[in-house]
Coordinates of C-alpha atoms in Angstrom, one line a residue:
M1 CA 2.2 8.4 -13.1
R2 CA 2.7 5.9 -10.4
Y3 CA 0.9 2.8 -9.3
P4 CA 2.0 -0.3 -7.5
G5 CA 4.9 -2.0 -9.2
L6 CA 8.6 -2.2 -8.3
V7 CA 9.5 -0.1 -5.2
V8 CA 7.5 -2.6 -3.2
F9 CA 5.2 -3.0 -6.2
S10 CA 6.7 -2.3 -9.7
S11 CA 9.1 0.5 -9.9
S12 CA 9.0 1.1 -13.6
I13 CA 5.5 2.5 -13.0
C14 CA 5.4 3.4 -9.3
A15 CA 8.0 5.5 -7.5
V16 CA 6.0 5.3 -4.4
A17 CA 6.6 2.3 -2.1
L18 CA 3.4 0.6 -1.1
V19 CA 2.6 -2.6 0.6
L20 CA -0.4 -4.8 1.4
C21 CA -1.4 -6.7 4.5
G22 CA -4.3 -8.5 6.0
C23 CA -7.2 -8.0 8.3
G24 CA -8.1 -11.6 9.0
S25 CA -7.2 -14.9 7.5
S26 CA -9.1 -17.5 5.5
Q27 CA -8.5 -20.9 4.2
M28 CA -7.0 -20.9 0.8
S29 CA -7.5 -23.4 -1.9
S30 CA -5.0 -24.2 -4.6
S31 CA -7.5 -23.9 -7.4
T32 CA -7.2 -21.4 -10.2
A33 CA -10.1 -18.8 -10.2
T34 CA -11.9 -17.8 -13.3
P35 CA -13.6 -14.5 -14.0
T36 CA -17.0 -14.1 -12.2
G37 CA -19.2 -11.3 -11.4
G38 CA -19.2 -11.1 -7.6
N39 CA -21.5 -9.2 -5.3
G40 CA -21.4 -6.0 -7.3
S41 CA -21.3 -4.7 -10.8
T42 CA -19.0 -2.6 -12.9
G43 CA -20.7 0.1 -15.0
G44 CA -21.9 3.6 -15.2
S45 CA -22.5 4.1 -19.0
S46 CA -21.3 7.6 -18.8
A47 CA -18.0 6.8 -17.1
P48 CA -15.0 7.2 -19.5
V49 CA -13.3 4.1 -18.0
S50 CA -14.5 0.6 -17.8
F51 CA -13.5 -2.6 -15.9
S52 CA -14.1 -6.3 -16.0
T53 CA -14.3 -8.1 -12.6
T54 CA -12.8 -11.4 -11.4
T55 CA -14.0 -12.5 -7.9
Y56 CA -12.1 -14.7 -5.4
S57 CA -14.0 -16.2 -2.4
S58 CA -12.4 -16.7 1.0
A59 CA -11.5 -20.3 0.0
N60 CA -9.3 -19.0 -2.8
F61 CA -8.0 -15.6 -1.5
L62 CA -5.1 -14.0 -3.3
W63 CA -3.8 -11.9 -0.4
N64 CA -4.4 -11.5 3.3
S65 CA -7.0 -8.8 2.9
D66 CA -6.2 -5.2 4.2
F67 CA -3.7 -3.5 1.9
R68 CA -1.4 -2.1 4.6
F69 CA 2.1 -2.6 5.6
P70 CA 3.5 -5.1 6.1
G71 CA 1.6 -8.1 4.9
T72 CA 1.5 -8.3 1.1
V73 CA 3.5 -7.1 -1.9
L74 CA 2.7 -6.9 -5.6
A75 CA 5.4 -7.4 -8.2
D76 CA 5.7 -9.0 -11.7
L77 CA 7.8 -12.0 -10.8
N78 CA 7.2 -14.1 -13.9
G79 CA 7.8 -11.4 -16.4
D80 CA 4.4 -11.5 -18.1
G81 CA 3.6 -7.9 -17.6
R82 CA 1.2 -8.5 -14.7
D83 CA 1.5 -8.1 -11.0
D84 CA 1.8 -11.3 -8.9
F85 CA 0.9 -11.6 -5.2
V86 CA 3.3 -12.4 -2.3
T87 CA 1.5 -12.6 1.0
A88 CA 1.5 -14.2 4.5
G89 CA -1.1 -16.0 6.5
L90 CA -2.6 -18.1 3.7
C91 CA -0.3 -21.1 3.7
P92 CA -1.1 -24.1 5.9
A93 CA 2.0 -24.1 8.2
N94 CA 3.5 -21.4 10.4
G95 CA 6.6 -19.7 9.0
E96 CA 5.4 -19.9 5.4
F97 CA 4.5 -17.3 2.8
S98 CA 2.7 -17.8 -0.5
V99 CA 3.3 -16.7 -4.1
R100 CA 0.5 -16.6 -6.6
L101 CA 1.5 -16.0 -10.2
S102 CA -0.7 -14.5 -12.8
T103 CA -1.9 -16.8 -15.6
G104 CA -4.1 -14.4 -17.4
D105 CA -5.6 -11.0 -17.0
G106 CA -7.1 -11.0 -13.5
V107 CA -6.5 -14.7 -13.2
Y108 CA -4.0 -16.4 -10.9
G109 CA -2.5 -19.9 -10.5
P110 CA -2.4 -22.0 -7.3
S111 CA -0.5 -20.9 -4.3
V112 CA 3.2 -21.9 -3.9
C113 CA 4.3 -21.8 -0.3
Y114 CA 7.9 -21.1 0.9
T115 CA 9.3 -21.5 4.5
I116 CA 11.4 -18.7 5.9
P117 CA 14.7 -19.8 7.5
T118 CA 13.8 -18.6 11.0
A119 CA 10.5 -20.5 11.1
T120 CA 11.9 -23.2 13.4
L121 CA 14.2 -21.2 15.6
N122 CA 11.7 -20.9 18.4
T123 CA 9.3 -23.2 20.3
V124 CA 6.6 -21.1 18.7
P125 CA 7.7 -20.7 15.0
L126 CA 8.3 -17.2 13.7
N127 CA 6.0 -16.1 10.9
A128 CA 6.6 -14.1 7.8
T129 CA 5.1 -10.6 8.4
G130 CA 6.5 -8.3 5.8
F131 CA 7.6 -8.2 2.2
M132 CA 9.7 -6.0 -0.2
A133 CA 10.3 -6.4 -3.9
G134 CA 13.5 -5.2 -5.6
N135 CA 16.5 -6.1 -7.7
F136 CA 18.6 -7.3 -4.7
F137 CA 21.1 -9.3 -6.7
G138 CA 21.9 -6.9 -9.5
D139 CA 20.6 -9.2 -12.3
G140 CA 17.7 -7.0 -13.3
H141 CA 15.1 -9.5 -11.9
I142 CA 12.6 -8.7 -9.2
D143 CA 13.5 -10.6 -6.0
I144 CA 11.7 -10.8 -2.7
A145 CA 12.8 -9.9 0.8
V146 CA 10.8 -11.3 3.7
S147 CA 10.8 -10.1 7.3
D148 CA 9.7 -12.2 10.3
E149 CA 8.1 -11.2 13.6
R150 CA 11.5 -10.2 15.0
G151 CA 12.7 -8.2 12.0
N152 CA 15.0 -10.9 10.6
L153 CA 15.3 -10.7 6.8
S154 CA 15.6 -13.4 4.2
F155 CA 16.3 -12.7 0.6
W156 CA 14.7 -14.9 -2.1
K157 CA 16.3 -14.9 -5.6
N158 CA 14.1 -14.9 -8.7
A159 CA 17.0 -16.1 -10.8
A160 CA 15.1 -17.4 -13.8
E161 CA 12.6 -14.5 -13.7
N162 CA 9.8 -17.0 -13.8
G163 CA 8.5 -16.5 -10.2
T164 CA 10.3 -19.5 -8.7
L165 CA 12.1 -18.3 -5.6
T166 CA 15.3 -19.7 -4.0
L167 CA 16.6 -18.7 -0.6
A168 CA 19.9 -16.9 -1.3
S169 CA 20.8 -15.0 1.9
S170 CA 19.5 -13.8 5.3
M171 CA 20.5 -11.2 7.8
T172 CA 19.4 -9.5 11.1
P173 CA 19.3 -5.7 10.6
P174 CA 21.5 -3.8 13.1
N175 CA 20.1 -2.1 16.2
G176 CA 16.7 -4.0 16.0
D177 CA 15.8 -2.0 12.9
S178 CA 12.5 -2.8 11.1
C179 CA 13.0 -2.7 7.3
G180 CA 9.9 -2.2 5.2
F181 CA 10.7 -0.2 2.0
V182 CA 13.3 -0.3 -0.8
A183 CA 14.7 2.4 -3.1
D184 CA 17.9 3.5 -4.6
V185 CA 18.7 6.0 -1.9
N186 CA 22.3 6.9 -3.0
H187 CA 21.8 6.8 -6.8
D188 CA 24.3 4.0 -7.4
G189 CA 21.9 1.8 -9.3
K190 CA 21.6 -0.7 -6.4
T191 CA 18.6 -1.5 -4.2
D192 CA 18.8 -0.2 -0.7
L193 CA 16.7 -0.9 2.4
I194 CA 14.9 1.9 4.4
C195 CA 14.5 0.9 8.0
I196 CA 13.3 2.4 11.2
Q197 CA 14.5 1.9 14.8
D198 CA 12.1 2.5 17.6
S199 CA 13.2 4.2 20.8
P200 CA 14.6 1.6 23.2
S201 CA 12.7 3.3 26.0
G202 CA 9.5 3.3 24.1
G203 CA 9.4 7.0 23.6
S204 CA 8.7 9.0 20.5
T205 CA 12.3 9.5 19.3
M206 CA 13.2 7.2 16.5
Q207 CA 15.8 6.7 13.8
I208 CA 15.7 6.2 10.0
Q209 CA 18.4 3.8 9.1
V210 CA 19.5 3.2 5.5
L211 CA 21.2 -0.1 4.6
F212 CA 23.0 0.3 1.3
G213 CA 22.7 -2.6 -1.1
N214 CA 25.9 -4.1 -2.5
G215 CA 24.1 -5.7 -5.4
D216 CA 24.7 -9.3 -4.3
G217 CA 22.0 -9.7 -1.6
T218 CA 24.2 -8.2 1.1
F219 CA 24.0 -4.7 2.7
T220 CA 26.3 -2.1 4.3
P221 CA 24.9 0.1 7.1
G222 CA 24.6 3.7 6.0
P223 CA 23.7 6.9 7.9
S224 CA 20.9 7.1 10.4
T225 CA 18.7 10.1 11.1
T226 CA 17.0 10.9 14.4
F227 CA 13.5 12.4 14.5
T228 CA 10.7 12.8 16.9
M229 CA 6.9 12.4 16.6
Q230 CA 4.1 12.3 19.1
V231 CA 4.3 8.6 19.4
E232 CA 6.3 5.8 17.8
A233 CA 5.8 5.7 14.1
A234 CA 6.4 3.4 11.1
V235 CA 7.7 4.2 7.6
E236 CA 4.6 4.0 5.5
G237 CA 5.7 5.4 2.2
V238 CA 8.5 6.9 0.1
G239 CA 8.6 9.4 -2.7
D240 CA 10.1 12.6 -3.8
F241 CA 8.1 15.3 -2.0
D242 CA 10.3 18.3 -3.0
G243 CA 11.2 17.3 -6.6
D244 CA 14.9 17.3 -6.1
G245 CA 15.4 13.7 -7.4
N246 CA 16.2 12.2 -4.0
V247 CA 14.3 9.6 -2.0
D248 CA 12.2 11.0 0.8
V249 CA 10.3 9.2 3.5
M250 CA 6.7 9.4 4.9
A251 CA 6.4 8.3 8.5
S252 CA 3.0 7.9 10.2
N253 CA 1.6 6.8 13.5
S254 CA -1.7 6.4 15.3
D255 CA -1.8 4.9 18.8
G256 CA -5.5 5.3 19.6
S257 CA -4.9 8.7 21.2
S258 CA -3.5 10.8 18.4
Q259 CA -2.5 10.6 14.8
E260 CA 0.4 12.2 12.9
T261 CA 2.2 12.0 9.5
E262 CA 5.6 13.5 8.9
I263 CA 7.8 13.9 5.8
L264 CA 11.6 13.4 6.0
Y265 CA 13.6 14.8 3.1
G266 CA 16.6 12.8 1.7
D267 CA 19.8 14.3 0.5
G268 CA 20.8 11.4 -1.8
T269 CA 23.5 10.1 0.6
G270 CA 21.2 8.3 3.2
N271 CA 20.7 11.3 5.5
F272 CA 17.2 12.8 6.0
T273 CA 15.9 16.2 7.3
P274 CA 12.6 16.2 9.2
G275 CA 10.1 18.3 7.5
P276 CA 6.4 19.2 7.8
S277 CA 4.2 17.3 10.1
L278 CA 0.4 16.7 9.6
L279 CA -1.3 16.4 13.0
G280 CA -4.7 14.7 13.1
S281 CA -7.2 15.3 15.9
N282 CA -6.5 14.1 19.4
F283 CA -8.8 11.2 19.9
Q284 CA -9.7 12.4 23.3
Q285 CA -11.4 15.4 21.7
S286 CA -15.0 15.6 20.6
N287 CA -15.5 14.6 16.9
P288 CA -11.8 13.7 16.2
T289 CA -10.8 13.3 12.5
Y290 CA -8.4 10.7 11.3
T291 CA -6.7 10.7 7.8
R292 CA -4.6 7.9 6.5
Y293 CA -2.4 9.3 3.7
Q294 CA -0.8 7.6 0.8
P295 CA 1.9 9.0 -1.5
F296 CA 1.0 9.7 -5.1
D297 CA 1.9 12.3 -7.8
V298 CA -1.5 13.8 -7.9
T299 CA -0.7 16.7 -10.3
S300 CA 1.8 15.2 -12.7
G301 CA 4.2 17.7 -11.4
N302 CA 7.0 15.2 -10.8
I303 CA 6.6 15.8 -7.1
T304 CA 5.0 13.3 -4.7
D305 CA 1.9 14.5 -2.9
L306 CA -0.3 12.9 -0.2
I307 CA -3.9 12.0 -0.5
G308 CA -6.3 10.7 2.1
S309 CA -10.0 10.2 3.1
P310 CA -10.8 11.9 6.4
I311 CA -12.9 9.9 8.8
T312 CA -14.7 11.5 11.8
Y313 CA -15.5 9.8 15.0
P314 CA -18.7 10.5 16.9
P315 CA -18.8 13.1 19.8
C316 CA -17.5 10.7 22.4
P317 CA -14.1 11.7 23.8
G318 CA -11.9 8.6 24.0
C319 CA -14.3 6.3 22.3
V320 CA -12.0 5.3 19.5
A321 CA -13.8 2.0 19.1
A322 CA -17.0 3.8 18.1
T323 CA -18.1 3.6 14.5
P324 CA -16.7 6.5 12.5
T325 CA -18.4 8.3 9.6
G326 CA -17.0 9.5 6.3
N327 CA -16.8 13.0 5.0
N328 CA -17.7 14.5 1.6
Y329 CA -14.2 15.6 0.7
L330 CA -10.7 14.3 0.1
D331 CA -7.7 15.8 1.7
I332 CA -4.7 16.4 -0.7
E333 CA -1.4 17.7 0.6
L334 CA 0.6 19.0 -2.4
G335 CA 4.4 18.6 -2.2
Q336 CA 6.4 21.8 -2.9
S337 CA 10.0 22.4 -4.0
N338 CA 10.6 24.5 -0.8
R339 CA 9.9 21.5 1.4
T340 CA 6.4 22.5 2.5
L341 CA 3.0 21.0 1.9
T342 CA 0.0 22.9 0.6
S343 CA -3.4 21.7 1.7
D344 CA -6.2 21.3 -0.8
K345 CA -9.6 19.5 -0.9
V346 CA -11.7 17.7 -3.5
T347 CA -15.4 17.9 -2.8
L348 CA -17.4 14.7 -3.2
E349 CA -21.1 14.2 -4.0
N350 CA -21.4 11.5 -1.3
C351 CA -19.2 10.5 1.6
T352 CA -16.1 8.3 2.0
V353 CA -16.8 4.9 3.4
S354 CA -13.4 3.8 4.7
T355 CA -10.1 5.0 6.1
A356 CA -8.4 3.5 3.1
P357 CA -6.8 6.3 1.0
P358 CA -8.1 7.1 -2.5
Q359 CA -6.0 5.6 -5.4
V360 CA -4.4 7.7 -8.1
A361 CA -3.3 6.6 -11.6
D362 CA -3.9 7.5 -15.2
F363 CA -7.0 5.2 -15.5
D364 CA -8.3 6.7 -18.8
G365 CA -5.0 6.8 -20.6
D366 CA -4.8 10.6 -21.3
G367 CA -1.5 11.0 -19.4
I368 CA -3.1 12.9 -16.5
P369 CA -3.6 11.4 -13.0
D370 CA -7.1 10.4 -12.0
I371 CA -8.7 9.4 -8.7
I372 CA -10.8 6.4 -7.7
V373 CA -12.4 6.6 -4.2
A374 CA -15.1 4.5 -2.5
E375 CA -18.3 6.4 -1.6
G376 CA -21.6 5.8 0.1
P377 CA -24.6 7.7 1.5
C378 CA -23.6 10.4 4.0
Q379 CA -26.6 9.4 6.2
G380 CA -27.6 5.8 6.8
T381 CA -26.7 2.8 4.8
G382 CA -27.0 2.0 1.1
T383 CA -25.1 1.1 -2.1
Q384 CA -21.4 1.7 -2.0
T385 CA -19.5 2.6 -5.1
L386 CA -16.1 3.0 -6.5
D387 CA -16.1 6.4 -8.2
F388 CA -13.8 7.8 -10.9
L389 CA -12.7 11.4 -10.8
K390 CA -11.1 12.5 -14.1
G391 CA -8.0 14.6 -13.6
N392 CA -7.7 18.0 -15.3
G393 CA -3.9 18.1 -15.0
D394 CA -3.7 21.0 -12.6
G395 CA -4.6 19.2 -9.3
T396 CA -8.4 19.6 -9.9
F397 CA -10.8 16.9 -10.8
Q398 CA -14.1 16.5 -12.6
P399 CA -17.2 15.2 -10.7
E400 CA -17.1 11.5 -9.9
Q401 CA -18.7 8.9 -12.1
V402 CA -19.5 5.4 -10.8
V403 CA -17.3 2.5 -12.2
Y404 CA -18.3 -0.2 -9.6
S405 CA -21.3 -0.6 -7.2
T406 CA -22.1 -3.2 -4.6
S407 CA -24.5 -3.8 -1.7
D408 CA -21.4 -5.0 0.3
L409 CA -19.0 -2.9 2.4
I410 CA -15.9 -1.8 0.4
G411 CA -13.0 -2.1 2.8
E412 CA -9.9 -1.6 0.6
W413 CA -9.1 -0.8 -3.0
H414 CA -5.7 -0.6 -4.5
V415 CA -4.2 0.2 -7.8
M416 CA -2.3 -2.6 -9.5
K417 CA -1.3 -3.9 -12.9
P418 CA -3.5 -6.9 -13.5
S419 CA -3.3 -7.1 -17.3
Q420 CA -0.7 -7.1 -20.0
S421 CA -2.2 -3.9 -21.5
G422 CA -0.3 -1.9 -18.8
K423 CA -3.5 -0.1 -17.9
P424 CA -3.9 0.4 -14.2
G425 CA -6.6 -1.8 -12.5
L426 CA -7.7 -2.4 -9.0
A427 CA -7.6 -5.0 -6.3
V428 CA -10.7 -4.7 -4.0
Y429 CA -11.7 -6.2 -0.7
Q430 CA -15.4 -6.2 0.2
S431 CA -17.5 -8.0 2.8
Q432 CA -20.9 -8.0 4.5
D433 CA -21.5 -7.1 8.1
V434 CA -24.1 -9.2 10.0
N435 CA -24.5 -8.2 13.6
N436 CA -20.9 -6.8 13.7
T437 CA -19.6 -10.0 12.2
V438 CA -17.7 -10.1 8.9
T439 CA -19.4 -12.5 6.5
N440 CA -18.9 -13.4 2.8
P441 CA -15.6 -11.7 2.3
Q442 CA -14.5 -11.4 -1.3
E443 CA -11.4 -10.2 -3.1
L444 CA -11.9 -8.7 -6.6
I445 CA -9.5 -7.9 -9.4
L446 CA -10.8 -5.1 -11.7
V447 CA -9.1 -5.2 -15.1
N448 CA -9.1 -1.9 -16.9
T449 CA -10.9 -2.5 -20.3
T450 CA -11.0 1.2 -21.3
P451 CA -10.6 1.4 -25.1

């Protein structure tokens, strides 16, 4: 089962590359937070899983909110068995990024800020915008790669494996590539970069470019693969969608007019073959539906699948800024060895509350993938909950059970490793909406305390 760890979180547990990013910035204090309750409660006496909660206010945020590429990465930098946070936008100066190391289960020390080498190259300093975690220097330690607003990369060595980073090398990817994911693409035991090059003319034809790692913080350009989608896309995930043991890529886009997700299958040498494409509704249509997918092995079949929470916009063609509504089902696209995807649905008792994808991990420790999804009333407003769906091991799931409830709005929730027990927990972002203004934002770490 996979949840965020080393291929952009921690690879020993997660073969899917995920990243975090932010929807807003807040002042960050250097104090160490201690466990508190927050505006919500864990519970549900009948739920087979349980969590304790540590809450961080906006003055002491761990990450820059919204868990999407390319703004935050989780990795165990100090070797204590827990994920640490590397993020942008929370340090006082431009061109800086911050590292917050775990000091206990769900508890993190003060922010340590680092300045990227390109921060002072321009009149307006370049900022850190993306992060990758991997063993870039061949010593078995998890290092950090940082990209700036122009795609320049700097590699920070974690030589002592204690979370103290040292700038070791830097590079500008060829052809204006944007690099966002890492994996051992060619099976040589070294960490490679997976990059994408947009069409120079702004069209919908792009290239996947692999930069093969040399094991010393340098890279050699590998093959490139041309593919076409409706509009320019970004690499938003990796996995093994056909079970052949090679790294595959998930590319997605949404430009306000349409939405599409496509799988590109790898051959183990850096080449990719475009595969099935999932087309969302055209936003100019009435009641368009949008689904943001995330790669997980949903069935324990050693094949990566896709899971998402479909959101429907109101009947107003072109009104993409209108408030969408959730649906009472989850969309699962099951990977197949013949390089197709098979659609399935999981029916919910209530409705999804966010475009954020459900999270999949073995939360109850029975060796079978489970789901946690945020739900709320299908009509009107009310309590929002994080609900646990116990997996049956065949791609089906038992009815949901509440593990966390709040009167706030749940925006993002992501599986992580917050404790030394190795049990998957969650990082959650929630806030209140007062007259369309975000107030009282909070970040929560839910530590899995299931016996």
